[in-house]
Amino acid sequence: MVDKSSFLQGFYLLFNEIRLLSRSKLTLTSVFLTALAAVLGLNAIDYTGKYSLIGLAKTPLTVGLGPAQYAGMAGSLLFAVLTLMLLSRDRRHKSTVILDTGRNHSRLLAFRTAAVLFYGIIAVMLGALALYVVQVFVLKIPFDPGVSLPALLAITLAGIFFTVLLCSGLYLITESLDIAFLVFCILFFISINSPNYLFQWVQSPAQIYSDFGGILPVFKLVLYNRLFWSFVSTGIFTAGLLCRRRYELGLGGSLKLNAKYVRVTGLFLLLLSASLLTYLNEPYINPNDSVFDTGLKVDEKIKLISVFPDVQFFPEAQALSARVLYEFEKEPGTEYIDFITNPRLHINAVAINGVKEEIAGVAPFPASFAKTYMKFFE
């Protein structure tokens, strides 16, 4: 049976931490600036600068991703500072020994972390409300909750949750505000610059909203990334509970003492195993499908002069079909052009000086592609 007195005591403790945080200017600033970042993201149709999308119409789809990405970045940094300042308060006030002897300090830290997460939810809710007001009444753009809310939840709120858990765990492991924030910043910048989508926990692998909401395989990348970081961030937080200093003991002594709590130790091992298995069994990206061999010798007598792609997407089947016409130009005396293709890419036909050549092992032209073929010019 559930101990009602323990439940009520825990609820009161959580409510008290939430109430104390509401009096903090840093808390209010973090919530307000996160919501403001979401509004500023409305103008970031192409937030990465990687695509030429100038003049793209502003619709619920085209403005849906920018607010979530902007709020995710700003919220992560702001709530990292808030979390570290809150958890380091006892050490700065030199009251950790009193808390260790008077109550369960681990439980208090867990409730403080939950209180910060509560204000992360408030920040996202306020951001969604601000987006609605600005979109509808200022920019005159329809607000589609089916577009904006999934992005805010899967990107912004998840990013804030990961931040709070990571910072809590890092601080408990290091017992240093400076070191914990430095390690967090390293993880933050790795996330922004990493080409591996699994490490992009601050934002998401999506570049424009049609990728995130319209192409199911990309949305699966976002969800798998969130699953992976749910295990990682919770695992680091659990590791922090195991490393929390006890009775002025060092890291080794505290770890031995905390490891006696079987549930915490078991949870950490479970999360560690889940993180490793999730990373090693990533199901969507095959690194061997797109390999560029930079060690091959380039024949300067052969030039690629034009490319004409014909690509069709099939969203329901989660597939695509592509046929591409390549035109090459070679200098006299060059007898061979070597083609090295990736798996599932095939040469359908070859034409030299406009005349189709029959080559063993090369399939004939498809009917829909009768006038497009690979050309060679002397």
mmCIF file of N, CA and C in Angstrom, residues 180-298:
data_model
loop_
_atom_site.group_PDB
_atom_site.id
_atom_site.type_symbol
_atom_site.label_atom_id
_atom_site.label_comp_id
_atom_site.label_asym_id
_atom_site.label_seq_id
_atom_site.Cartn_x
_atom_site.Cartn_y
_atom_site.Cartn_z
ATOM 1 N N ALA A 180 30.706 21.603 -14.093
ATOM 2 C CA ALA A 180 29.443 21.086 -14.618
ATOM 3 C C ALA A 180 28.956 21.930 -15.791
ATOM 4 N N PHE A 181 29.053 23.253 -15.660
ATOM 5 C CA PHE A 181 28.601 24.126 -16.752
ATOM 6 C C PHE A 181 29.520 23.996 -17.964
ATOM 7 N N LEU A 182 30.814 23.831 -17.735
ATOM 8 C CA LEU A 182 31.753 23.655 -18.842
ATOM 9 C C LEU A 182 31.448 22.377 -19.619
ATOM 10 N N VAL A 183 31.215 21.283 -18.903
ATOM 11 C CA VAL A 183 30.892 20.018 -19.573
ATOM 12 C C VAL A 183 29.575 20.140 -20.329
ATOM 13 N N PHE A 184 28.602 20.824 -19.721
ATOM 14 C CA PHE A 184 27.328 21.027 -20.413
ATOM 15 C C PHE A 184 27.531 21.810 -21.706
ATOM 16 N N CYS A 185 28.333 22.868 -21.657
ATOM 17 C CA CYS A 185 28.582 23.675 -22.861
ATOM 18 C C CYS A 185 29.236 22.840 -23.953
ATOM 19 N N ILE A 186 30.131 21.937 -23.560
ATOM 20 C CA ILE A 186 30.756 21.047 -24.546
ATOM 21 C C ILE A 186 29.696 20.166 -25.211
ATOM 22 N N LEU A 187 28.808 19.589 -24.405
ATOM 23 C CA LEU A 187 27.731 18.768 -24.955
ATOM 24 C C LEU A 187 26.799 19.599 -25.830
ATOM 25 N N PHE A 188 26.561 20.849 -25.430
ATOM 26 C CA PHE A 188 25.682 21.748 -26.184
ATOM 27 C C PHE A 188 26.246 22.005 -27.578
ATOM 28 N N PHE A 189 27.523 22.362 -27.661
ATOM 29 C CA PHE A 189 28.119 22.693 -28.956
ATOM 30 C C PHE A 189 28.353 21.445 -29.806
ATOM 31 N N ILE A 190 28.601 20.309 -29.172
ATOM 32 C CA ILE A 190 28.669 19.060 -29.932
ATOM 33 C C ILE A 190 27.326 18.784 -30.588
ATOM 34 N N SER A 191 26.257 19.022 -29.844
ATOM 35 C CA SER A 191 24.918 18.789 -30.371
ATOM 36 C C SER A 191 24.627 19.662 -31.585
ATOM 37 N N ILE A 192 25.026 20.918 -31.525
ATOM 38 C CA ILE A 192 24.732 21.849 -32.613
ATOM 39 C C ILE A 192 25.548 21.525 -33.863
ATOM 40 N N ASN A 193 26.793 21.094 -33.685
ATOM 41 C CA ASN A 193 27.705 20.928 -34.819
ATOM 42 C C ASN A 193 27.891 19.485 -35.272
ATOM 43 N N SER A 194 27.334 18.529 -34.559
ATOM 44 C CA SER A 194 27.579 17.128 -34.896
ATOM 45 C C SER A 194 26.822 16.713 -36.157
ATOM 46 N N PRO A 195 27.479 15.991 -37.072
ATOM 47 C CA PRO A 195 26.770 15.464 -38.242
ATOM 48 C C PRO A 195 25.936 14.223 -37.918
ATOM 49 N N ASN A 196 26.165 13.637 -36.742
ATOM 50 C CA ASN A 196 25.426 12.447 -36.325
ATOM 51 C C ASN A 196 24.120 12.882 -35.660
ATOM 52 N N TYR A 197 22.993 12.489 -36.249
ATOM 53 C CA TYR A 197 21.713 12.960 -35.727
ATOM 54 C C TYR A 197 21.448 12.477 -34.307
ATOM 55 N N LEU A 198 22.060 11.398 -33.880
ATOM 56 C CA LEU A 198 21.838 10.913 -32.523
ATOM 57 C C LEU A 198 22.385 11.871 -31.473
ATOM 58 N N PHE A 199 23.361 12.690 -31.820
ATOM 59 C CA PHE A 199 23.954 13.616 -30.864
ATOM 60 C C PHE A 199 23.267 14.982 -30.865
ATOM 61 N N GLN A 200 22.287 15.197 -31.727
ATOM 62 C CA GLN A 200 21.639 16.502 -31.854
ATOM 63 C C GLN A 200 20.463 16.607 -30.883
ATOM 64 N N TRP A 201 20.772 16.666 -29.590
ATOM 65 C CA TRP A 201 19.711 16.650 -28.586
ATOM 66 C C TRP A 201 19.132 18.035 -28.325
ATOM 67 N N VAL A 202 19.876 19.106 -28.621
ATOM 68 C CA VAL A 202 19.363 20.456 -28.374
ATOM 69 C C VAL A 202 18.272 20.796 -29.372
ATOM 70 N N GLN A 203 18.483 20.436 -30.632
ATOM 71 C CA GLN A 203 17.513 20.753 -31.671
ATOM 72 C C GLN A 203 16.928 19.464 -32.238
ATOM 73 N N SER A 204 17.047 19.275 -33.537
ATOM 74 C CA SER A 204 16.530 18.060 -34.148
ATOM 75 C C SER A 204 17.203 17.867 -35.491
ATOM 76 N N PRO A 205 17.109 16.666 -36.060
ATOM 77 C CA PRO A 205 17.696 16.447 -37.383
ATOM 78 C C PRO A 205 16.955 17.167 -38.503
ATOM 79 N N ALA A 206 15.732 17.630 -38.255
ATOM 80 C CA ALA A 206 14.946 18.281 -39.301
ATOM 81 C C ALA A 206 15.507 19.661 -39.625
ATOM 82 N N GLN A 207 15.465 20.027 -40.909
ATOM 83 C CA GLN A 207 15.947 21.334 -41.342
ATOM 84 C C GLN A 207 14.797 22.281 -41.661
ATOM 85 N N ILE A 208 13.723 21.775 -42.229
ATOM 86 C CA ILE A 208 12.523 22.564 -42.471
ATOM 87 C C ILE A 208 11.333 21.735 -42.002
ATOM 88 N N TYR A 209 10.206 22.370 -41.761
ATOM 89 C CA TYR A 209 9.119 21.651 -41.100
ATOM 90 C C TYR A 209 8.575 20.514 -41.957
ATOM 91 N N SER A 210 8.605 20.665 -43.283
ATOM 92 C CA SER A 210 8.091 19.578 -44.108
ATOM 93 C C SER A 210 8.874 18.296 -43.864
ATOM 94 N N ASP A 211 10.167 18.438 -43.519
ATOM 95 C CA ASP A 211 10.951 17.259 -43.145
ATOM 96 C C ASP A 211 10.420 16.658 -41.849
ATOM 97 N N PHE A 212 10.182 17.536 -40.859
ATOM 98 C CA PHE A 212 9.797 17.071 -39.526
ATOM 99 C C PHE A 212 8.386 16.487 -39.516
ATOM 100 N N GLY A 213 7.444 17.199 -40.129
ATOM 101 C CA GLY A 213 6.053 16.787 -40.021
ATOM 102 C C GLY A 213 5.505 16.055 -41.226
ATOM 103 N N GLY A 214 6.178 16.170 -42.378
ATOM 104 C CA GLY A 214 5.610 15.611 -43.588
ATOM 105 C C GLY A 214 6.285 14.356 -44.087
ATOM 106 N N ILE A 215 7.548 14.160 -43.733
ATOM 107 C CA ILE A 215 8.282 12.987 -44.193
ATOM 108 C C ILE A 215 8.495 12.071 -42.996
ATOM 109 N N LEU A 216 7.786 10.962 -42.987
ATOM 110 C CA LEU A 216 7.759 10.087 -41.814
ATOM 111 C C LEU A 216 9.137 9.577 -41.402
ATOM 112 N N PRO A 217 10.016 9.184 -42.341
ATOM 113 C CA PRO A 217 11.337 8.715 -41.893
ATOM 114 C C PRO A 217 12.120 9.760 -41.110
ATOM 115 N N VAL A 218 12.000 11.044 -41.489
ATOM 116 C CA VAL A 218 12.707 12.088 -40.747
ATOM 117 C C VAL A 218 12.104 12.240 -39.356
ATOM 118 N N PHE A 219 10.785 12.173 -39.259
ATOM 119 C CA PHE A 219 10.133 12.251 -37.955
ATOM 120 C C PHE A 219 10.576 11.086 -37.067
ATOM 121 N N LYS A 220 10.807 9.928 -37.677
ATOM 122 C CA LYS A 220 11.301 8.789 -36.900
ATOM 123 C C LYS A 220 12.699 9.057 -36.360
ATOM 124 N N LEU A 221 13.519 9.797 -37.126
ATOM 125 C CA LEU A 221 14.841 10.163 -36.628
ATOM 126 C C LEU A 221 14.720 11.026 -35.380
ATOM 127 N N VAL A 222 13.776 11.976 -35.398
ATOM 128 C CA VAL A 222 13.566 12.854 -34.248
ATOM 129 C C VAL A 222 13.152 12.030 -33.032
ATOM 130 N N LEU A 223 12.206 11.132 -33.213
ATOM 131 C CA LEU A 223 11.722 10.329 -32.089
ATOM 132 C C LEU A 223 12.807 9.391 -31.560
ATOM 133 N N TYR A 224 13.595 8.807 -32.454
ATOM 134 C CA TYR A 224 14.656 7.904 -32.003
ATOM 135 C C TYR A 224 15.733 8.673 -31.259
ATOM 136 N N ASN A 225 16.026 9.888 -31.731
ATOM 137 C CA ASN A 225 16.976 10.752 -31.027
ATOM 138 C C ASN A 225 16.483 11.056 -29.619
ATOM 139 N N ARG A 226 15.186 11.355 -29.492
ATOM 140 C CA ARG A 226 14.615 11.669 -28.169
ATOM 141 C C ARG A 226 14.625 10.436 -27.267
ATOM 142 N N LEU A 227 14.392 9.273 -27.831
ATOM 143 C CA LEU A 227 14.461 8.040 -27.041
ATOM 144 C C LEU A 227 15.877 7.826 -26.512
ATOM 145 N N PHE A 228 16.866 8.006 -27.379
ATOM 146 C CA PHE A 228 18.258 7.813 -26.986
ATOM 147 C C PHE A 228 18.651 8.767 -25.866
ATOM 148 N N TRP A 229 18.297 10.049 -26.007
ATOM 149 C CA TRP A 229 18.695 11.025 -24.993
ATOM 150 C C TRP A 229 17.856 10.942 -23.726
ATOM 151 N N SER A 230 16.684 10.350 -23.809
ATOM 152 C CA SER A 230 15.931 10.078 -22.581
ATOM 153 C C SER A 230 16.706 9.097 -21.708
ATOM 154 N N PHE A 231 17.260 8.069 -22.328
ATOM 155 C CA PHE A 231 18.085 7.113 -21.583
ATOM 156 C C PHE A 231 19.375 7.764 -21.086
ATOM 157 N N VAL A 232 20.039 8.545 -21.963
ATOM 158 C CA VAL A 232 21.331 9.137 -21.601
ATOM 159 C C VAL A 232 21.177 10.147 -20.469
ATOM 160 N N SER A 233 20.241 11.089 -20.615
ATOM 161 C CA SER A 233 20.095 12.147 -19.607
ATOM 162 C C SER A 233 19.630 11.587 -18.269
ATOM 163 N N THR A 234 18.672 10.657 -18.299
ATOM 164 C CA THR A 234 18.224 10.043 -17.050
ATOM 165 C C THR A 234 19.335 9.205 -16.428
ATOM 166 N N GLY A 235 20.136 8.558 -17.276
ATOM 167 C CA GLY A 235 21.264 7.783 -16.764
ATOM 168 C C GLY A 235 22.305 8.657 -16.087
ATOM 169 N N ILE A 236 22.603 9.821 -16.683
ATOM 170 C CA ILE A 236 23.566 10.738 -16.063
ATOM 171 C C ILE A 236 23.013 11.295 -14.755
ATOM 172 N N PHE A 237 21.720 11.578 -14.715
ATOM 173 C CA PHE A 237 21.112 12.046 -13.465
ATOM 174 C C PHE A 237 21.201 10.964 -12.387
ATOM 175 N N THR A 238 20.934 9.721 -12.766
ATOM 176 C CA THR A 238 21.037 8.616 -11.810
ATOM 177 C C THR A 238 22.476 8.421 -11.352
ATOM 178 N N ALA A 239 23.430 8.590 -12.281
ATOM 179 C CA ALA A 239 24.845 8.513 -11.899
ATOM 180 C C ALA A 239 25.187 9.609 -10.900
ATOM 181 N N GLY A 240 24.569 10.779 -11.068
ATOM 182 C CA GLY A 240 24.782 11.861 -10.111
ATOM 183 C C GLY A 240 24.291 11.507 -8.722
ATOM 184 N N LEU A 241 23.144 10.835 -8.653
ATOM 185 C CA LEU A 241 22.642 10.410 -7.344
ATOM 186 C C LEU A 241 23.589 9.405 -6.692
ATOM 187 N N LEU A 242 24.207 8.554 -7.506
ATOM 188 C CA LEU A 242 25.168 7.591 -6.956
ATOM 189 C C LEU A 242 26.453 8.263 -6.481
ATOM 190 N N CYS A 243 26.813 9.370 -7.117
ATOM 191 C CA CYS A 243 28.073 10.053 -6.781
ATOM 192 C C CYS A 243 27.890 11.182 -5.769
ATOM 193 N N ARG A 244 26.648 11.441 -5.353
ATOM 194 C CA ARG A 244 26.413 12.565 -4.442
ATOM 195 C C ARG A 244 27.216 12.397 -3.155
ATOM 196 N N ARG A 245 27.910 13.467 -2.775
ATOM 197 C CA ARG A 245 28.772 13.412 -1.594
ATOM 198 C C ARG A 245 27.938 13.228 -0.335
ATOM 199 N N ARG A 246 28.417 12.363 0.547
ATOM 200 C CA ARG A 246 27.705 12.037 1.782
ATOM 201 C C ARG A 246 28.593 12.318 2.983
ATOM 202 N N TYR A 247 28.102 13.116 3.903
ATOM 203 C CA TYR A 247 28.762 13.363 5.192
ATOM 204 C C TYR A 247 30.219 13.793 5.010
ATOM 205 N N GLU A 248 30.440 14.689 4.068
ATOM 206 C CA GLU A 248 31.785 15.222 3.794
ATOM 207 C C GLU A 248 32.763 14.159 3.304
ATOM 208 N N LEU A 249 32.243 13.037 2.800
ATOM 209 C CA LEU A 249 33.111 12.015 2.221
ATOM 210 C C LEU A 249 33.534 12.422 0.813
ATOM 211 N N GLY A 250 34.609 11.818 0.312
ATOM 212 C CA GLY A 250 35.033 12.055 -1.052
ATOM 213 C C GLY A 250 34.176 11.282 -2.035
ATOM 214 N N LEU A 251 34.566 11.344 -3.309
ATOM 215 C CA LEU A 251 33.776 10.686 -4.345
ATOM 216 C C LEU A 251 33.748 9.173 -4.140
ATOM 217 N N GLY A 252 34.912 8.564 -3.849
ATOM 218 C CA GLY A 252 34.967 7.116 -3.681
ATOM 219 C C GLY A 252 34.134 6.628 -2.514
ATOM 220 N N GLY A 253 34.277 7.280 -1.357
ATOM 221 C CA GLY A 253 33.510 6.872 -0.183
ATOM 222 C C GLY A 253 32.024 7.075 -0.368
ATOM 223 N N SER A 254 31.643 8.190 -0.989
ATOM 224 C CA SER A 254 30.221 8.459 -1.224
ATOM 225 C C SER A 254 29.631 7.454 -2.201
ATOM 226 N N LEU A 255 30.409 7.099 -3.230
ATOM 227 C CA LEU A 255 29.918 6.143 -4.220
ATOM 228 C C LEU A 255 29.676 4.774 -3.581
ATOM 229 N N LYS A 256 30.580 4.341 -2.707
ATOM 230 C CA LYS A 256 30.394 3.064 -2.016
ATOM 231 C C LYS A 256 29.152 3.089 -1.139
ATOM 232 N N LEU A 257 28.935 4.209 -0.461
ATOM 233 C CA LEU A 257 27.782 4.316 0.426
ATOM 234 C C LEU A 257 26.477 4.373 -0.365
ATOM 235 N N ASN A 258 26.468 5.167 -1.447
ATOM 236 C CA ASN A 258 25.245 5.311 -2.246
ATOM 237 C C ASN A 258 24.922 4.051 -3.036
ATOM 238 N N ALA A 259 25.957 3.267 -3.385
ATOM 239 C CA ALA A 259 25.733 2.051 -4.172
ATOM 240 C C ALA A 259 24.943 1.006 -3.400
ATOM 241 N N LYS A 260 24.832 1.172 -2.087
ATOM 242 C CA LYS A 260 24.059 0.230 -1.277
ATOM 243 C C LYS A 260 22.561 0.344 -1.554
ATOM 244 N N TYR A 261 22.153 1.473 -2.144
ATOM 245 C CA TYR A 261 20.749 1.622 -2.521
ATOM 246 C C TYR A 261 20.545 0.853 -3.829
ATOM 247 N N VAL A 262 20.015 -0.338 -3.723
ATOM 248 C CA VAL A 262 19.951 -1.267 -4.852
ATOM 249 C C VAL A 262 19.099 -0.708 -5.984
ATOM 250 N N ARG A 263 18.011 -0.024 -5.664
ATOM 251 C CA ARG A 263 17.127 0.464 -6.711
ATOM 252 C C ARG A 263 17.813 1.500 -7.589
ATOM 253 N N VAL A 264 18.574 2.416 -6.965
ATOM 254 C CA VAL A 264 19.275 3.445 -7.745
ATOM 255 C C VAL A 264 20.369 2.816 -8.592
ATOM 256 N N THR A 265 21.135 1.904 -7.995
ATOM 257 C CA THR A 265 22.203 1.228 -8.736
ATOM 258 C C THR A 265 21.644 0.409 -9.893
ATOM 259 N N GLY A 266 20.574 -0.322 -9.628
ATOM 260 C CA GLY A 266 19.952 -1.118 -10.685
ATOM 261 C C GLY A 266 19.406 -0.254 -11.806
ATOM 262 N N LEU A 267 18.795 0.887 -11.438
ATOM 263 C CA LEU A 267 18.261 1.795 -12.454
ATOM 264 C C LEU A 267 19.375 2.358 -13.322
ATOM 265 N N PHE A 268 20.505 2.703 -12.697
ATOM 266 C CA PHE A 268 21.629 3.236 -13.469
ATOM 267 C C PHE A 268 22.147 2.201 -14.463
ATOM 268 N N LEU A 269 22.320 0.969 -14.019
ATOM 269 C CA LEU A 269 22.811 -0.081 -14.913
ATOM 270 C C LEU A 269 21.822 -0.347 -16.046
ATOM 271 N N LEU A 270 20.539 -0.288 -15.725
ATOM 272 C CA LEU A 270 19.517 -0.495 -16.749
ATOM 273 C C LEU A 270 19.555 0.616 -17.796
ATOM 274 N N LEU A 271 19.671 1.870 -17.338
ATOM 275 C CA LEU A 271 19.715 3.003 -18.269
ATOM 276 C C LEU A 271 20.998 3.004 -19.089
ATOM 277 N N LEU A 272 22.102 2.620 -18.467
ATOM 278 C CA LEU A 272 23.364 2.531 -19.203
ATOM 279 C C LEU A 272 23.265 1.489 -20.312
ATOM 280 N N SER A 273 22.698 0.346 -19.997
ATOM 281 C CA SER A 273 22.534 -0.705 -21.006
ATOM 282 C C SER A 273 21.594 -0.254 -22.118
ATOM 283 N N ALA A 274 20.498 0.414 -21.734
ATOM 284 C CA ALA A 274 19.541 0.887 -22.736
ATOM 285 C C ALA A 274 20.176 1.921 -23.661
ATOM 286 N N SER A 275 21.006 2.816 -23.110
ATOM 287 C CA SER A 275 21.678 3.831 -23.931
ATOM 288 C C SER A 275 22.611 3.182 -24.943
ATOM 289 N N LEU A 276 23.412 2.228 -24.486
ATOM 290 C CA LEU A 276 24.360 1.560 -25.382
ATOM 291 C C LEU A 276 23.637 0.764 -26.463
ATOM 292 N N LEU A 277 22.599 0.045 -26.087
ATOM 293 C CA LEU A 277 21.858 -0.747 -27.065
ATOM 294 C C LEU A 277 21.150 0.145 -28.073
ATOM 295 N N THR A 278 20.598 1.269 -27.615
ATOM 296 C CA THR A 278 19.918 2.189 -28.523
ATOM 297 C C THR A 278 20.893 2.786 -29.524
ATOM 298 N N TYR A 279 22.088 3.116 -29.055
ATOM 299 C CA TYR A 279 23.090 3.698 -29.953
ATOM 300 C C TYR A 279 23.618 2.659 -30.944
ATOM 301 N N LEU A 280 23.939 1.482 -30.451
ATOM 302 C CA LEU A 280 24.540 0.460 -31.312
ATOM 303 C C LEU A 280 23.545 -0.125 -32.311
ATOM 304 N N ASN A 281 22.254 -0.101 -31.973
ATOM 305 C CA ASN A 281 21.238 -0.683 -32.851
ATOM 306 C C ASN A 281 20.437 0.376 -33.593
ATOM 307 N N GLU A 282 21.051 1.511 -33.865
ATOM 308 C CA GLU A 282 20.377 2.582 -34.622
ATOM 309 C C GLU A 282 19.882 2.011 -35.951
ATOM 310 N N PRO A 283 18.564 2.099 -36.244
ATOM 311 C CA PRO A 283 18.009 1.335 -37.367
ATOM 312 C C PRO A 283 17.847 2.083 -38.683
ATOM 313 N N TYR A 284 18.074 3.391 -38.709
ATOM 314 C CA TYR A 284 17.661 4.169 -39.870
ATOM 315 C C TYR A 284 18.792 4.590 -40.800
ATOM 316 N N ILE A 285 20.001 4.723 -40.297
ATOM 317 C CA ILE A 285 21.110 5.220 -41.108
ATOM 318 C C ILE A 285 22.119 4.097 -41.323
ATOM 319 N N ASN A 286 22.386 3.795 -42.578
ATOM 320 C CA ASN A 286 23.421 2.819 -42.923
ATOM 321 C C ASN A 286 24.647 3.585 -43.405
ATOM 322 N N PRO A 287 25.717 3.624 -42.631
ATOM 323 C CA PRO A 287 26.881 4.432 -43.016
ATOM 324 C C PRO A 287 27.548 3.964 -44.297
ATOM 325 N N ASN A 288 27.243 2.744 -44.739
ATOM 326 C CA ASN A 288 27.863 2.240 -45.966
ATOM 327 C C ASN A 288 27.085 2.613 -47.224
ATOM 328 N N ASP A 289 25.913 3.239 -47.056
ATOM 329 C CA ASP A 289 25.101 3.587 -48.219
ATOM 330 C C ASP A 289 25.590 4.837 -48.937
ATOM 331 N N SER A 290 26.294 5.697 -48.250
ATOM 332 C CA SER A 290 26.758 6.944 -48.861
ATOM 333 C C SER A 290 28.222 7.138 -48.500
ATOM 334 N N VAL A 291 29.069 6.462 -49.222
ATOM 335 C CA VAL A 291 30.499 6.496 -48.931
ATOM 336 C C VAL A 291 31.228 7.164 -50.083
ATOM 337 N N PHE A 292 32.020 8.152 -49.761
ATOM 338 C CA PHE A 292 32.829 8.832 -50.761
ATOM 339 C C PHE A 292 34.283 8.427 -50.551
ATOM 340 N N ASP A 293 34.862 7.798 -51.569
ATOM 341 C CA ASP A 293 36.259 7.371 -51.485
ATOM 342 C C ASP A 293 37.133 8.507 -51.989
ATOM 343 N N THR A 294 37.688 9.277 -51.071
ATOM 344 C CA THR A 294 38.496 10.437 -51.451
ATOM 345 C C THR A 294 39.897 10.048 -51.882
ATOM 346 N N GLY A 295 40.228 8.759 -51.750
ATOM 347 C CA GLY A 295 41.568 8.330 -52.123
ATOM 348 C C GLY A 295 41.706 7.972 -53.595
ATOM 349 N N LEU A 296 40.586 7.998 -54.349
ATOM 350 C CA LEU A 296 40.651 7.652 -55.763
ATOM 351 C C LEU A 296 41.346 8.749 -56.562
ATOM 352 N N LYS A 297 42.093 8.333 -57.562
ATOM 353 C CA LYS A 297 42.785 9.282 -58.422
ATOM 354 C C LYS A 297 41.790 9.924 -59.379
ATOM 355 N N VAL A 298 41.808 11.236 -59.470
ATOM 356 C CA VAL A 298 40.891 11.979 -60.323
ATOM 357 C C VAL A 298 41.517 12.149 -61.700
#
